Every structure is written in structure tokens, then in C-alpha cells.
Amino acid sequence: MDGDIVLRPIRLRDQKAWREVNRRNRDWLRPWEATIPPPTPSGPVVHRPTYRQMVRHLRSEANAGRMLPFVIEYQGRLVGQLTVAGITWGSMCSGHVGYWVDEAVAGRGVVPTAVAMVVDHCFRTVGLHRIEICIRPENGPSRRVVEKLGFREEGLRPRYLHIDGAWRDHLVYALTAEEVPDGLLARWRRARSQERPGHELPGRDRRNPGIPHSPGN
């Protein structure tokens, strides 16, 4: 929790609020959300999960230590979703973050604050060493968010994810625990305090609401 912004585990009883926000933001989310590619001749046919199927999958992955699924609340209402997925232990201790947010709260620092909170949780409580966020090169506002938080751009992954009906290139941004010894949230607060009034970052951060395993787009 940071002021009006709360991260908490996603629940089955969030369905009504989640669906309302997602439905209202269809056009806002569509260009950046993961889609299911056409099946190959020998591959299985995959259907978009229902909300209940998604939450059960997220819970199963969380129980297995491979995922941390959250919703984002702002001023007491659900405004988005944030998931740490692809968690790998052993010699890597890494995961990647994906998220989306209601257009109605864009530009208020909601997503950067939520990302900073979850990174601190991953480094300080969970014990991860590295966090990645992958973003389409065209998504300038979302790239500015991770750059403002101090994530390093590491390169391009060609045709990395199926987004909005096609395989899309993604830029890789990463951060390791050694780079934020005092915590990412503390660094983000300092950066915000230095911003001029009226120059807060745009909140155009959209992430896959329906397919559980999705990095940033």
C-alpha cells in the first residue's frame, strides 16, 4: 500500500468489478493486450479463459511459486491488474511483470507506483534477484514509465509475443536487486517530488487482462 494505491491478491469475488473495468476499457486495452495465435495443424486449439478459469490458473501458479497475481486498487476501487509471472528460481531467481490500468486513472502515477511496490516485494520479501518488463517499441508512454523507474533497456526480442492479432517485437527492460539498495519505491517517490506540477507521466500502461501469463506490452 502507498497512499491511495493498493496491491492485493486477485480474488474470485473481484469478477464483477474486474469485468466492468475491462469492458469499459476495451478500446484502450486492445492495441496492447496479448492474443491467442491461430492453432498449428498439430497443435491444440486454445480458447481465451473465462474470469474464473483465469483466477484459478493464477492461484495454481502462485501456489507453485511461479507467479504473483495482484489487482491494483486506487482510492478503494479496482482499477487494474499486475502480475509477476515466469518466476524462476535456482541460479536465476527472476520474474517478469505485466500490468494494465483503467484509462480513467491514467496520468496519476498509479502504475509506476504499483510496479515499484511489487519490485520491492519481489526483491526484499520473495527473494528474487532480477525483474524484467517487456514493452512494444510503439508504446512510448509505457516505455517512459519504466525508464522513469530506472529500468535498463537491454535490447529487442523480435516477434516475442502475439499481441493484437500478430507477433510483435518487444523491448526488454530489466532491474536487479543491487541497483535499488534503498528500494525502488523510495527512488520513485524522490523522482516524483522533483517533477514540475502538471508533468506527471502519462498512464498509458496496458497489459493483458485475460491471458494469465503475459509480460508488459
CSV table of C-alpha atoms in Angstrom, one decimal:
chain,number,residue,atom,x,y,z
A,1,MET,CA,0.0,0.0,0.0
A,2,ASP,CA,1.2,3.5,-0.8
A,3,GLY,CA,-1.3,6.2,-0.1
A,4,ASP,CA,-4.4,5.7,-2.3
A,5,ILE,CA,-2.7,2.8,-4.2
A,6,VAL,CA,-3.1,-0.8,-3.0
A,7,LEU,CA,-1.8,-4.0,-4.4
A,8,ARG,CA,-3.6,-7.2,-3.2
A,9,PRO,CA,-4.1,-10.8,-4.5
A,10,ILE,CA,-6.8,-11.2,-7.1
A,11,ARG,CA,-10.0,-12.9,-5.9
A,12,LEU,CA,-12.9,-14.7,-7.5
A,13,ARG,CA,-15.3,-12.2,-5.9
A,14,ASP,CA,-13.5,-9.4,-7.9
A,15,GLN,CA,-15.2,-10.7,-11.0
A,16,LYS,CA,-17.9,-8.0,-11.3
A,17,ALA,CA,-15.6,-5.1,-10.7
A,18,TRP,CA,-12.9,-6.6,-12.9
A,19,ARG,CA,-15.3,-7.2,-15.8
A,20,GLU,CA,-16.8,-3.7,-15.5
A,21,VAL,CA,-13.3,-2.0,-15.7
A,22,ASN,CA,-12.2,-4.4,-18.5
A,23,ARG,CA,-15.4,-3.8,-20.6
A,24,ARG,CA,-15.2,-0.1,-20.3
A,25,ASN,CA,-11.6,-0.1,-21.4
A,26,ARG,CA,-11.9,-2.4,-24.4
A,27,ASP,CA,-10.6,0.1,-27.0
A,28,TRP,CA,-8.0,1.4,-24.6
A,29,LEU,CA,-6.5,-2.1,-24.0
A,30,ARG,CA,-6.9,-3.8,-27.3
A,31,PRO,CA,-3.8,-2.5,-29.1
A,32,TRP,CA,-1.5,-3.7,-26.3
A,33,GLU,CA,-3.0,-6.9,-24.9
A,34,ALA,CA,-1.9,-10.5,-25.6
A,35,THR,CA,-4.0,-12.5,-28.1
A,36,ILE,CA,-4.1,-16.2,-28.9
A,37,PRO,CA,-2.3,-17.1,-32.2
A,38,PRO,CA,-4.1,-19.3,-34.7
A,39,PRO,CA,-3.6,-23.1,-34.0
A,40,THR,CA,-1.0,-25.0,-35.9
A,41,PRO,CA,-2.1,-28.2,-37.7
A,42,SER,CA,-0.7,-30.4,-35.0
A,43,GLY,CA,-1.2,-28.1,-32.0
A,44,PRO,CA,-4.2,-27.8,-29.6
A,45,VAL,CA,-6.9,-25.3,-30.0
A,46,VAL,CA,-6.6,-22.8,-27.2
A,47,HIS,CA,-9.6,-20.6,-26.1
A,48,ARG,CA,-9.5,-17.4,-24.1
A,49,PRO,CA,-10.1,-18.3,-20.5
A,50,THR,CA,-13.2,-17.1,-18.5
A,51,TYR,CA,-12.5,-14.9,-15.5
A,52,ARG,CA,-12.9,-17.9,-13.1
A,53,GLN,CA,-10.6,-20.0,-15.2
A,54,MET,CA,-8.0,-17.2,-15.2
A,55,VAL,CA,-8.1,-16.7,-11.4
A,56,ARG,CA,-7.9,-20.4,-10.8
A,57,HIS,CA,-4.9,-20.7,-13.1
A,58,LEU,CA,-3.2,-17.7,-11.4
A,59,ARG,CA,-3.8,-19.2,-8.0
A,60,SER,CA,-2.4,-22.6,-9.1
A,61,GLU,CA,0.7,-20.9,-10.5
A,62,ALA,CA,1.0,-18.8,-7.3
A,63,ASN,CA,0.8,-21.9,-5.1
A,64,ALA,CA,3.6,-23.5,-7.2
A,65,GLY,CA,5.8,-20.5,-6.7
A,66,ARG,CA,5.8,-19.4,-10.4
A,67,MET,CA,3.5,-16.4,-10.3
A,68,LEU,CA,2.3,-13.5,-8.0
A,69,PRO,CA,-1.1,-12.2,-9.2
A,70,PHE,CA,-2.5,-8.9,-7.9
A,71,VAL,CA,-5.1,-6.4,-8.6
A,72,ILE,CA,-4.5,-2.7,-8.4
A,73,GLU,CA,-6.8,-0.6,-6.3
A,74,TYR,CA,-6.9,3.2,-6.3
A,75,GLN,CA,-9.0,5.1,-3.8
A,76,GLY,CA,-10.8,2.0,-2.8
A,77,ARG,CA,-11.8,0.6,-6.2
A,78,LEU,CA,-10.3,-1.9,-8.6
A,79,VAL,CA,-8.6,-0.1,-11.5
A,80,GLY,CA,-6.2,-2.7,-13.0
A,81,GLN,CA,-4.2,-5.9,-12.7
A,82,LEU,CA,-0.5,-6.6,-12.2
A,83,THR,CA,1.1,-10.0,-12.3
A,84,VAL,CA,4.7,-11.2,-11.7
A,85,ALA,CA,4.9,-14.2,-14.0
A,86,GLY,CA,7.5,-16.6,-15.2
A,87,ILE,CA,9.2,-16.8,-11.8
A,88,THR,CA,12.3,-18.9,-12.0
A,89,TRP,CA,14.4,-20.0,-9.0
A,90,GLY,CA,17.8,-21.8,-8.8
A,91,SER,CA,20.7,-19.8,-10.3
A,92,MET,CA,18.4,-17.3,-11.9
A,93,CYS,CA,15.8,-16.0,-9.3
A,94,SER,CA,14.0,-13.9,-11.9
A,95,GLY,CA,10.5,-13.0,-13.0
A,96,HIS,CA,8.7,-10.6,-15.3
A,97,VAL,CA,6.0,-8.0,-14.7
A,98,GLY,CA,2.9,-7.4,-16.7
A,99,TYR,CA,0.1,-4.9,-16.0
A,100,TRP,CA,-2.9,-2.9,-17.3
A,101,VAL,CA,-4.8,0.0,-15.8
A,102,ASP,CA,-8.1,1.8,-16.2
A,103,GLU,CA,-7.8,4.8,-18.6
A,104,ALA,CA,-9.8,6.9,-16.0
A,105,VAL,CA,-6.8,6.9,-13.7
A,106,ALA,CA,-4.1,7.3,-16.3
A,107,GLY,CA,-1.5,10.0,-15.5
A,108,ARG,CA,-1.8,9.8,-11.7
A,109,GLY,CA,1.2,7.6,-11.1
A,110,VAL,CA,-0.8,4.6,-10.3
A,111,VAL,CA,1.1,2.0,-12.4
A,112,PRO,CA,4.6,3.3,-11.7
A,113,THR,CA,3.8,3.2,-8.0
A,114,ALA,CA,2.3,-0.3,-8.2
A,115,VAL,CA,5.4,-1.6,-10.2
A,116,ALA,CA,7.7,0.0,-7.7
A,117,MET,CA,5.8,-1.7,-4.8
A,118,VAL,CA,5.9,-5.1,-6.4
A,119,VAL,CA,9.6,-4.9,-7.3
A,120,ASP,CA,10.4,-4.1,-3.7
A,121,HIS,CA,8.2,-7.0,-2.6
A,122,CYS,CA,10.0,-9.3,-5.1
A,123,PHE,CA,13.5,-8.3,-4.1
A,124,ARG,CA,13.0,-7.9,-0.3
A,125,THR,CA,10.4,-10.4,0.6
A,126,VAL,CA,10.2,-13.1,-2.1
A,127,GLY,CA,13.9,-13.2,-2.7
A,128,LEU,CA,14.1,-12.6,-6.5
A,129,HIS,CA,17.2,-11.0,-8.0
A,130,ARG,CA,16.0,-9.7,-11.3
A,131,ILE,CA,12.8,-8.3,-12.7
A,132,GLU,CA,12.0,-7.8,-16.4
A,133,ILE,CA,9.3,-5.8,-18.2
A,134,CYS,CA,8.9,-6.3,-22.0
A,135,ILE,CA,7.2,-3.5,-23.9
A,136,ARG,CA,6.4,-2.9,-27.6
A,137,PRO,CA,8.6,-0.2,-29.1
A,138,GLU,CA,5.5,1.7,-30.2
A,139,ASN,CA,4.2,2.0,-26.6
A,140,GLY,CA,6.1,5.2,-25.8
A,141,PRO,CA,4.2,6.2,-22.7
A,142,SER,CA,4.7,2.8,-21.1
A,143,ARG,CA,8.4,2.9,-22.0
A,144,ARG,CA,8.7,6.2,-20.3
A,145,VAL,CA,7.2,4.7,-17.1
A,146,VAL,CA,9.9,2.0,-16.8
A,147,GLU,CA,12.6,4.5,-17.8
A,148,LYS,CA,11.5,6.8,-15.1
A,149,LEU,CA,11.7,4.0,-12.6
A,150,GLY,CA,15.3,3.3,-13.7
A,151,PHE,CA,14.9,0.0,-15.6
A,152,ARG,CA,17.7,-0.6,-18.1
A,153,GLU,CA,16.8,-1.2,-21.7
A,154,GLU,CA,18.6,-4.4,-22.7
A,155,GLY,CA,17.6,-5.0,-26.3
A,156,LEU,CA,15.0,-6.2,-28.7
A,157,ARG,CA,13.2,-9.5,-28.8
A,158,PRO,CA,11.8,-9.9,-32.3
A,159,ARG,CA,8.3,-11.3,-32.7
A,160,TYR,CA,8.3,-12.0,-29.0
A,161,LEU,CA,4.5,-12.1,-28.2
A,162,HIS,CA,1.3,-12.4,-30.0
A,163,ILE,CA,-0.4,-9.0,-29.5
A,164,ASP,CA,-3.5,-7.6,-31.1
A,165,GLY,CA,-3.5,-10.4,-33.7
A,166,ALA,CA,0.1,-10.6,-34.8
A,167,TRP,CA,3.6,-11.5,-33.5
A,168,ARG,CA,5.1,-8.3,-32.1
A,169,ASP,CA,8.6,-7.2,-31.3
A,170,HIS,CA,9.3,-6.2,-27.7
A,171,LEU,CA,12.0,-4.2,-25.9
A,172,VAL,CA,13.4,-5.8,-22.8
A,173,TYR,CA,13.8,-3.6,-19.7
A,174,ALA,CA,15.4,-5.1,-16.5
A,175,LEU,CA,16.4,-4.3,-13.0
A,176,THR,CA,18.4,-6.2,-10.4
A,177,ALA,CA,18.3,-6.0,-6.6
A,178,GLU,CA,21.8,-4.4,-6.5
A,179,GLU,CA,20.6,-1.5,-8.5
A,180,VAL,CA,18.0,-0.4,-5.9
A,181,PRO,CA,19.6,-1.0,-2.5
A,182,ASP,CA,17.2,1.5,-0.9
A,183,GLY,CA,14.2,0.2,-2.6
A,184,LEU,CA,12.5,1.2,-5.9
A,185,LEU,CA,9.5,2.8,-4.3
A,186,ALA,CA,11.8,5.2,-2.4
A,187,ARG,CA,13.5,6.1,-5.6
A,188,TRP,CA,10.2,6.7,-7.4
A,189,ARG,CA,9.0,8.9,-4.6
A,190,ARG,CA,12.1,11.0,-4.9
A,191,ALA,CA,11.7,11.3,-8.7
A,192,ARG,CA,8.1,12.3,-8.3
A,193,SER,CA,8.9,15.0,-5.8
A,194,GLN,CA,11.3,16.6,-8.3
A,195,GLU,CA,8.7,16.7,-11.1
A,196,ARG,CA,7.2,20.0,-12.0
A,197,PRO,CA,3.4,20.4,-11.5
A,198,GLY,CA,1.5,19.2,-14.5
A,199,HIS,CA,4.3,17.0,-15.8
A,200,GLU,CA,3.4,13.6,-14.3
A,201,LEU,CA,4.0,10.7,-16.6
A,202,PRO,CA,1.1,9.6,-18.8
A,203,GLY,CA,-0.5,6.4,-17.5
A,204,ARG,CA,-0.9,4.6,-20.8
A,205,ASP,CA,0.1,1.2,-19.4
A,206,ARG,CA,-1.9,-1.6,-20.7
A,207,ARG,CA,-1.5,-5.3,-20.0
A,208,ASN,CA,-3.2,-8.5,-20.8
A,209,PRO,CA,-6.4,-8.8,-18.7
A,210,GLY,CA,-7.5,-12.2,-19.8
A,211,ILE,CA,-4.5,-14.4,-20.6
A,212,PRO,CA,-2.7,-15.0,-17.3
A,213,HIS,CA,0.9,-15.4,-18.4
A,214,SER,CA,1.7,-12.0,-20.0
A,215,PRO,CA,4.6,-9.6,-19.7
A,216,GLY,CA,4.3,-5.9,-20.3
A,217,ASN,CA,3.4,-4.9,-23.8
